[in-house]
Coordinates of C-alpha atoms in Angstrom, one line a residue:
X1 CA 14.9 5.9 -38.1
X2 CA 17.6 7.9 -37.4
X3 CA 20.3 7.9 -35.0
X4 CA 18.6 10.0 -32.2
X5 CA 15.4 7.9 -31.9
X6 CA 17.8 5.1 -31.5
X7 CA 19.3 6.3 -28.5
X8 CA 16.0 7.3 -26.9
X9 CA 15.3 3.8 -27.3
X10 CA 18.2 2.0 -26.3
X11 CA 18.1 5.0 -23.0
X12 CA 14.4 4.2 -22.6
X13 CA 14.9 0.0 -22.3
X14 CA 17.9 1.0 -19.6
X15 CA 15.8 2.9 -17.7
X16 CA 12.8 0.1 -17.6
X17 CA 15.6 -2.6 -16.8
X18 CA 17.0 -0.6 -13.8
X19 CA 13.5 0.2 -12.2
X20 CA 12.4 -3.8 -12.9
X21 CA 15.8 -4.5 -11.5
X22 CA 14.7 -1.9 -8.3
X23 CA 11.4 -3.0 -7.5
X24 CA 11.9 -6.6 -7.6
X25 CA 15.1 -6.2 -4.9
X26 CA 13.6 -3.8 -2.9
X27 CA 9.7 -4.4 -3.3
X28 CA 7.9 -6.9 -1.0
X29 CA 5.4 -9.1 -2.2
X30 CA 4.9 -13.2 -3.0
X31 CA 6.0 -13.4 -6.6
X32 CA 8.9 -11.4 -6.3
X33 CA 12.1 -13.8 -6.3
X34 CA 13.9 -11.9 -3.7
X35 CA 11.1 -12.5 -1.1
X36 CA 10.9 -16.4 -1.9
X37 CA 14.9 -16.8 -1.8
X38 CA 14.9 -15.2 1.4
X39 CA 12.4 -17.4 2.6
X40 CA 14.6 -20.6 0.6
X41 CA 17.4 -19.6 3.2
X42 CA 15.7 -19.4 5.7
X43 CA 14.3 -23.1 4.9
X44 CA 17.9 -24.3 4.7
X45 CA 19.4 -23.3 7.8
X46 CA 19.9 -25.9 10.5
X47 CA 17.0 -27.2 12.7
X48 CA 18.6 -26.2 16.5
X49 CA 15.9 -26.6 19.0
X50 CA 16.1 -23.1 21.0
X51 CA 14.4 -22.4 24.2
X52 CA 12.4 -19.6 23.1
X53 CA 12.9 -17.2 20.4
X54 CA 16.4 -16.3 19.6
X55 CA 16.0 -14.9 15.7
X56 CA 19.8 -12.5 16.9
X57 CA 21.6 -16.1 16.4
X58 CA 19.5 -18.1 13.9
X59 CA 21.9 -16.8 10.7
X60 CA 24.6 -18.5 12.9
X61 CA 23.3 -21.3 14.3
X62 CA 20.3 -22.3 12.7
X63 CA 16.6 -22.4 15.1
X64 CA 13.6 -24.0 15.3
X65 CA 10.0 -22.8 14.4
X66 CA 9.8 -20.0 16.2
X67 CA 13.2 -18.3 15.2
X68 CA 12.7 -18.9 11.0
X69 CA 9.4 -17.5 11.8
X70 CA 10.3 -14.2 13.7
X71 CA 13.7 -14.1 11.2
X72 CA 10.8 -14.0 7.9
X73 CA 8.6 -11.5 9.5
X74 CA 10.9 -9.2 10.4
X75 CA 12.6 -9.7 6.7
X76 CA 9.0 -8.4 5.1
X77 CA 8.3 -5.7 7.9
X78 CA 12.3 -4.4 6.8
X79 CA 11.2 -4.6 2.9
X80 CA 7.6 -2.6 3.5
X81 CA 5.3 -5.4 4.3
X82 CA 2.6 -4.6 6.5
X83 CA -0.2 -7.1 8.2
X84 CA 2.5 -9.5 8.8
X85 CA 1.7 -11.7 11.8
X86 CA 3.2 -14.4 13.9
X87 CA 0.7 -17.3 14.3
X88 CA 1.1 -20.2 16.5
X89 CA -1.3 -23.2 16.5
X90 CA -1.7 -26.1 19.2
X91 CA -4.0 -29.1 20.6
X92 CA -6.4 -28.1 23.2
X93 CA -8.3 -30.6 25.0
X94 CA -10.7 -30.1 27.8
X95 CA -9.4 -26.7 28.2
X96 CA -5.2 -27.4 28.5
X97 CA -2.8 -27.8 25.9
X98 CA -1.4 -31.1 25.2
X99 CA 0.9 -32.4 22.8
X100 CA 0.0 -33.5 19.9
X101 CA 1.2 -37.3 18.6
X102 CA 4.5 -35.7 16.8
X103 CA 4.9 -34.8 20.4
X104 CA 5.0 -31.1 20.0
X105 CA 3.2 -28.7 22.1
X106 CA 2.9 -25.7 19.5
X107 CA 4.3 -24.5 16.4
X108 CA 5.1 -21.1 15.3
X109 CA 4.9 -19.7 11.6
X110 CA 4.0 -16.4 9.9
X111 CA 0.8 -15.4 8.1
X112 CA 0.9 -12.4 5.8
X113 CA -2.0 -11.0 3.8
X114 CA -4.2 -13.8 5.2
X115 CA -1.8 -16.1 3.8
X116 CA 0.6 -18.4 5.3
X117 CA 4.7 -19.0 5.5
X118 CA 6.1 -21.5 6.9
X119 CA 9.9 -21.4 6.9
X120 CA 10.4 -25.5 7.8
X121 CA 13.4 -26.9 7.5
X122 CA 11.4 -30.2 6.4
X123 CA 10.6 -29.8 3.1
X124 CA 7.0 -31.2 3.4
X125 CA 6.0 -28.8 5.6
X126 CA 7.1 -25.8 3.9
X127 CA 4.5 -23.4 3.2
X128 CA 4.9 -20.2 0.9
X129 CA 1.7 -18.0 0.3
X130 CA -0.4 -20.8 1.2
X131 CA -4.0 -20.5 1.8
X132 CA -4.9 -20.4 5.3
X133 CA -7.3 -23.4 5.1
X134 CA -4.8 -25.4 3.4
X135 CA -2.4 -24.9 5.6
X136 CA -5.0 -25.6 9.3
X137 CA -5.7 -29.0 7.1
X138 CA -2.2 -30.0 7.0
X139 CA -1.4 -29.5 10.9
X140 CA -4.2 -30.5 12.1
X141 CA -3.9 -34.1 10.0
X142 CA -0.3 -34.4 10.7
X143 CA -0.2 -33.0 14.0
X144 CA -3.3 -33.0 15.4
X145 CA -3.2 -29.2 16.2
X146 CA -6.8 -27.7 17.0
X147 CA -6.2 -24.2 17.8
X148 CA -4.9 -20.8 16.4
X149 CA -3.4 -18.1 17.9
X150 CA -2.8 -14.9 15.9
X151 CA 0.3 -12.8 17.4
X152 CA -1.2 -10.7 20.6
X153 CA -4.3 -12.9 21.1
X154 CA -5.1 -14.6 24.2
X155 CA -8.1 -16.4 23.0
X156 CA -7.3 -19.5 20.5
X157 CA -9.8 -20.4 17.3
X158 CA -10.6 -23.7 17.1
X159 CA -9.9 -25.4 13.7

């Protein structure tokens, strides 16, 4: 081979390098290590209980469920994502929340292409593209949760 076709080549391998390096920075989806290391910061900020949402301080003080969740969805809306929802879940009995026996009332978490993110500082209850199943097992074992809210829904599903 000559001299030219090794150039095209070596241009050609450049060019593929740079667009791999391009969609997996700017691209949103599960596999693509941008999106989980966002979501491993998020999981390693402080846990600061808040009194409702404050995701314009969380990258300076840290938050609690509802701040890493609003903090991740607004990450994949700002990378392309669409779908994205918040979800919250808690125990309803007889007709009135309650807390449930970790002594919660409700916890807040994202679910994205019918698959859940949640952005726990606890490392056991970190969730990344989880299925949705999986994930209602979990809380409602460990929490006792019952009910599902999908962002904008005034009616809960039982679980």
């Amino acid at each position: 081979m000559g001299k030219p076709v090794w150039i095209i080549i070596i241009i050609a391998v450049a060019i593929c390098i740079c667009c791999g390096f391009y969609i997996s920075t700017v691209m949103v989806f599960p596999e693509n290590p941008a999106t989980h290391g966002y979501f491993d910061m998020i999981c390693g900020m402080p846990f600061v209980s808040t009194h409702g949402p404050h995701p314009e301080t969380f990258w300076q003080k840290g938050g609690d469920c509802d701040d890493r969740a609003r903090v991740f969805k607004a990450y994949l809306e700002s990378k392309g994502a669409t779908g994205v929802q918040l979800c919250w879940m808690c125990r309803i009995e007889n007709g009135t929340m309650v807390k449930t026996r970790t002594g919660d009332y409700s916890h807040e978490f994202v679910v994205w292409n019918n698959r859940v993110y949640n952005p726990s500082h606890n490392q056991s209850r970190q969730f990344y593209n989880a299925p949705i199943h999986e994930y209602q097992a979990f809380a409602s074992k460990s929490h006792g949760f019952n009910t599902w809210y999908f962002e904008n829904q005034t009616v809960g599903i039982s679980f």
